């Protein structure tokens, strides 16, 4: 086991929440990865071989329907982990986990992950609380997509992406936004132009920049705040 003082402060908030001795125990088994946009970490009905702890960037959890359409059901950045099925007793993913913003993450093999859970009650408790918070995000996303206007949903998504990007601008095309929100591209184009005219965002050439965070929060529906409050209550971090 490495000296605790030799371990850098984790940039993933779940790992940073672990007791020092538990972090030191798993640190040698965490594999650092540089991740490219569109890389798929997990696929539906495929065996999960590892858990992933993002340090920067974010991962979209995407439900894929039989006819080929898809919709984002959750988004995971440095506040969480990819591979909650392993925590909850599952072996295969039900959705696709795809990197949507370039970044780094730490990979922990499924075997090492299970051993860590057996050795650390604190780690299990922290990850279970994250699972509950993430469930709230997925639930709120479903309610939002079924009840709120597209411009409100777009504002909510942009705020979530901004929280995880670590900067005001990030790569994003309107085609991909439409897929994430499960709508046709013309609707996203109209909403994005409205936000740009209002000075909330600037977009072009496959990038979006957030130029008025407070205005975007005012344009979003209640769902963004509801998820943030749940993450704050359960984990003490924004969601």
Coordinates of C-alpha atoms in Angstrom, one line a residue:
X1 CA 0.0 0.0 0.0
X2 CA 1.5 3.4 -1.0
X3 CA 2.1 6.1 1.6
X4 CA -1.0 8.2 2.0
X5 CA 1.0 11.4 1.7
X6 CA 2.3 10.2 -1.7
X7 CA -1.2 10.0 -3.2
X8 CA -2.3 13.2 -5.0
X9 CA -5.7 14.6 -4.1
X10 CA -8.2 12.9 -6.4
X11 CA -10.1 15.1 -8.9
X12 CA -13.0 12.7 -8.8
X13 CA -15.2 13.8 -6.0
X14 CA -16.3 10.3 -5.0
X15 CA -12.7 9.1 -4.6
X16 CA -11.9 12.3 -2.8
X17 CA -14.6 11.5 -0.3
X18 CA -13.1 8.1 0.7
X19 CA -11.2 7.7 4.0
X20 CA -7.5 8.1 3.4
X21 CA -6.7 4.4 4.1
X22 CA -9.4 3.2 1.7
X23 CA -8.1 5.4 -1.1
X24 CA -4.6 4.2 -0.4
X25 CA -5.7 0.6 -0.7
X26 CA -7.2 1.0 -4.2
X27 CA -4.9 3.7 -5.6
X28 CA -2.4 1.2 -7.2
X29 CA -5.2 -0.4 -9.1
X30 CA -6.7 2.8 -10.6
X31 CA -5.6 3.1 -14.2
X32 CA -5.4 6.6 -15.6
X33 CA -7.0 7.1 -19.0
X34 CA -7.1 9.9 -21.5
X35 CA -10.5 9.7 -23.2
X36 CA -11.5 10.9 -26.6
X37 CA -15.0 12.2 -27.6
X38 CA -17.4 9.5 -28.8
X39 CA -15.4 6.6 -27.2
X40 CA -17.9 4.0 -25.9
X41 CA -17.1 2.7 -22.4
X42 CA -20.1 0.4 -22.0
X43 CA -22.7 -1.0 -24.4
X44 CA -26.2 -2.4 -23.8
X45 CA -26.3 -6.0 -22.7
X46 CA -22.5 -6.3 -22.7
X47 CA -20.6 -7.4 -19.7
X48 CA -19.1 -4.6 -17.6
X49 CA -15.4 -5.1 -17.1
X50 CA -14.6 -1.9 -15.1
X51 CA -15.9 1.1 -13.2
X52 CA -14.8 4.5 -14.4
X53 CA -14.2 7.6 -12.2
X54 CA -14.1 10.7 -14.4
X55 CA -11.7 13.5 -13.4
X56 CA -12.6 15.9 -16.2
X57 CA -15.0 15.9 -19.1
X58 CA -18.2 13.9 -19.0
X59 CA -20.0 10.8 -20.1
X60 CA -23.5 10.5 -21.5
X61 CA -25.6 7.5 -20.6
X62 CA -27.7 6.9 -23.7
X63 CA -30.7 4.6 -24.1
X64 CA -30.9 3.1 -27.5
X65 CA -34.2 2.0 -28.9
X66 CA -34.9 -0.9 -31.3
X67 CA -35.5 1.4 -34.3
X68 CA -32.1 3.0 -33.8
X69 CA -33.2 6.3 -32.1
X70 CA -31.4 7.2 -28.9
X71 CA -31.8 9.6 -26.0
X72 CA -29.6 10.7 -23.1
X73 CA -30.9 9.5 -19.8
X74 CA -28.1 10.8 -17.6
X75 CA -24.8 12.6 -17.6
X76 CA -21.7 11.8 -15.4
X77 CA -18.7 14.0 -14.7
X78 CA -16.2 14.3 -11.9
X79 CA -19.0 14.1 -9.4
X80 CA -19.7 10.4 -10.1
X81 CA -18.8 7.1 -11.6
X82 CA -19.7 5.0 -14.6
X83 CA -20.7 1.4 -13.9
X84 CA -23.2 1.7 -11.1
X85 CA -24.6 -1.7 -12.1
X86 CA -21.5 -3.3 -10.5
X87 CA -22.4 -1.6 -7.2
X88 CA -26.0 -2.8 -7.4
X89 CA -25.3 -6.4 -8.2
X90 CA -25.5 -6.3 -12.0
X91 CA -23.0 -7.6 -14.5
X92 CA -24.2 -6.0 -17.8
X93 CA -25.1 -2.5 -18.8
X94 CA -28.6 -1.5 -19.9
X95 CA -27.5 1.7 -21.7
X96 CA -24.5 3.0 -23.7
X97 CA -21.9 5.0 -21.9
X98 CA -20.3 7.4 -24.3
X99 CA -17.7 10.0 -23.7
X100 CA -19.2 13.4 -24.8
X101 CA -16.4 15.8 -23.7
X102 CA -12.7 15.0 -23.8
X103 CA -11.1 14.4 -20.4
X104 CA -9.4 12.0 -18.1
X105 CA -10.7 9.3 -15.8
X106 CA -9.5 6.5 -13.6
X107 CA -10.4 2.9 -14.4
X108 CA -10.9 0.3 -11.8
X109 CA -11.4 -3.3 -13.0
X110 CA -14.6 -5.0 -12.0
X111 CA -12.7 -7.5 -9.8
X112 CA -10.8 -4.8 -8.0
X113 CA -14.0 -2.8 -7.6
X114 CA -15.8 -5.7 -5.9
X115 CA -12.8 -6.3 -3.6
X116 CA -12.8 -2.6 -2.6
X117 CA -16.5 -2.8 -1.7
X118 CA -15.9 -5.8 0.4
X119 CA -13.0 -4.1 2.3
X120 CA -14.6 -0.7 2.7
X121 CA -18.0 -0.1 4.2
X122 CA -17.4 3.6 3.8
X123 CA -16.8 3.3 0.0
X124 CA -20.0 1.3 -0.3
X125 CA -22.0 3.9 1.6
X126 CA -20.6 6.8 -0.4
X127 CA -21.3 5.0 -3.7
X128 CA -24.8 4.0 -2.7
X129 CA -25.6 7.6 -1.9
X130 CA -24.3 8.6 -5.3
X131 CA -26.5 5.9 -6.9
X132 CA -29.5 7.5 -5.2
X133 CA -28.5 11.0 -6.4
X134 CA -28.0 9.7 -9.9
X135 CA -31.4 8.0 -9.8
X136 CA -32.9 11.4 -9.1
X137 CA -31.1 12.8 -12.1
X138 CA -32.5 10.1 -14.4
X139 CA -36.0 10.4 -12.9
X140 CA -36.0 14.2 -13.3
X141 CA -34.7 13.9 -16.9
X142 CA -37.7 11.6 -17.8
X143 CA -40.1 14.0 -16.1
X144 CA -38.5 17.0 -17.8
X145 CA -38.5 15.5 -21.3
X146 CA -42.2 14.6 -21.0
X147 CA -43.5 17.9 -19.5
X148 CA -41.3 20.9 -20.2
X149 CA -40.7 23.0 -23.3
X150 CA -37.6 22.4 -25.5
X151 CA -36.0 25.7 -24.6
X152 CA -36.3 24.9 -20.9
X153 CA -34.8 21.4 -21.4
X154 CA -32.0 22.8 -23.5
X155 CA -31.2 25.3 -20.8
X156 CA -31.2 22.5 -18.2
X157 CA -28.8 20.4 -20.3
X158 CA -26.4 23.3 -21.0
X159 CA -26.2 24.0 -17.3
X160 CA -25.4 20.4 -16.5
X161 CA -22.7 20.3 -19.2
X162 CA -21.3 23.6 -18.0
X163 CA -21.0 22.2 -14.5
X164 CA -18.9 19.3 -15.7
X165 CA -16.9 21.1 -18.4
X166 CA -14.7 23.1 -16.1
X167 CA -14.8 25.9 -18.6
X168 CA -17.3 28.2 -20.4
X169 CA -16.9 26.7 -23.8
X170 CA -16.9 23.1 -25.0
X171 CA -17.4 21.1 -28.2
X172 CA -21.0 20.4 -29.1
X173 CA -22.9 20.2 -32.4
X174 CA -26.6 20.9 -32.8
X175 CA -27.0 17.4 -34.3
X176 CA -25.7 15.8 -31.1
X177 CA -27.8 18.1 -28.9
X178 CA -30.9 17.0 -30.8
X179 CA -29.9 13.3 -30.2
X180 CA -29.3 13.9 -26.5
X181 CA -32.7 15.7 -26.1
X182 CA -34.5 13.2 -28.4
X183 CA -35.9 15.9 -30.7
X184 CA -35.4 16.9 -34.3
X185 CA -32.5 19.3 -35.1
X186 CA -34.7 22.2 -36.3
X187 CA -36.2 22.6 -32.8
X188 CA -32.8 22.8 -31.2
X189 CA -31.7 25.3 -33.8
X190 CA -34.6 27.6 -33.0
X191 CA -34.0 27.4 -29.2
X192 CA -30.2 27.9 -29.6
X193 CA -30.7 30.9 -31.8
X194 CA -33.1 32.4 -29.2
X195 CA -30.5 31.9 -26.4
X196 CA -27.8 33.4 -28.6
X197 CA -30.0 36.5 -29.4
X198 CA -30.6 36.8 -25.6
X199 CA -26.9 36.7 -25.0
X200 CA -27.0 33.5 -23.0
X201 CA -24.8 31.4 -25.2
X202 CA -22.6 31.7 -28.3
X203 CA -22.3 28.8 -30.7
X204 CA -20.7 27.9 -34.0
X205 CA -18.2 25.6 -35.6
X206 CA -19.1 22.7 -33.3
X207 CA -18.6 24.6 -30.1
X208 CA -20.9 26.2 -27.5
X209 CA -19.9 28.9 -25.0
X210 CA -21.9 29.9 -22.0
X211 CA -21.9 33.7 -21.8
X212 CA -24.7 34.4 -19.2
X213 CA -24.9 31.6 -16.6
X214 CA -27.5 33.4 -14.5
X215 CA -29.7 34.1 -17.5
X216 CA -29.5 30.4 -18.5
X217 CA -30.5 29.4 -15.0
X218 CA -33.5 31.7 -15.2
X219 CA -34.4 30.1 -18.6
X220 CA -34.2 26.5 -17.2
X221 CA -37.1 24.7 -15.6
X222 CA -37.3 23.5 -12.0
X223 CA -35.6 20.2 -12.9
X224 CA -32.0 21.5 -12.9
X225 CA -32.3 22.9 -9.4
X226 CA -34.1 19.8 -8.1
X227 CA -31.2 17.5 -9.1
X228 CA -28.6 19.9 -7.7
X229 CA -30.4 20.0 -4.3
X230 CA -30.5 16.2 -4.2
X231 CA -26.8 15.9 -4.9
X232 CA -26.0 18.6 -2.3
X233 CA -28.1 16.8 0.3
X234 CA -26.7 13.3 -0.3
X235 CA -23.1 14.1 -1.3
X236 CA -22.4 17.7 -0.4
X237 CA -21.6 18.4 -4.1
X238 CA -23.5 19.9 -7.0
X239 CA -25.1 17.6 -9.5

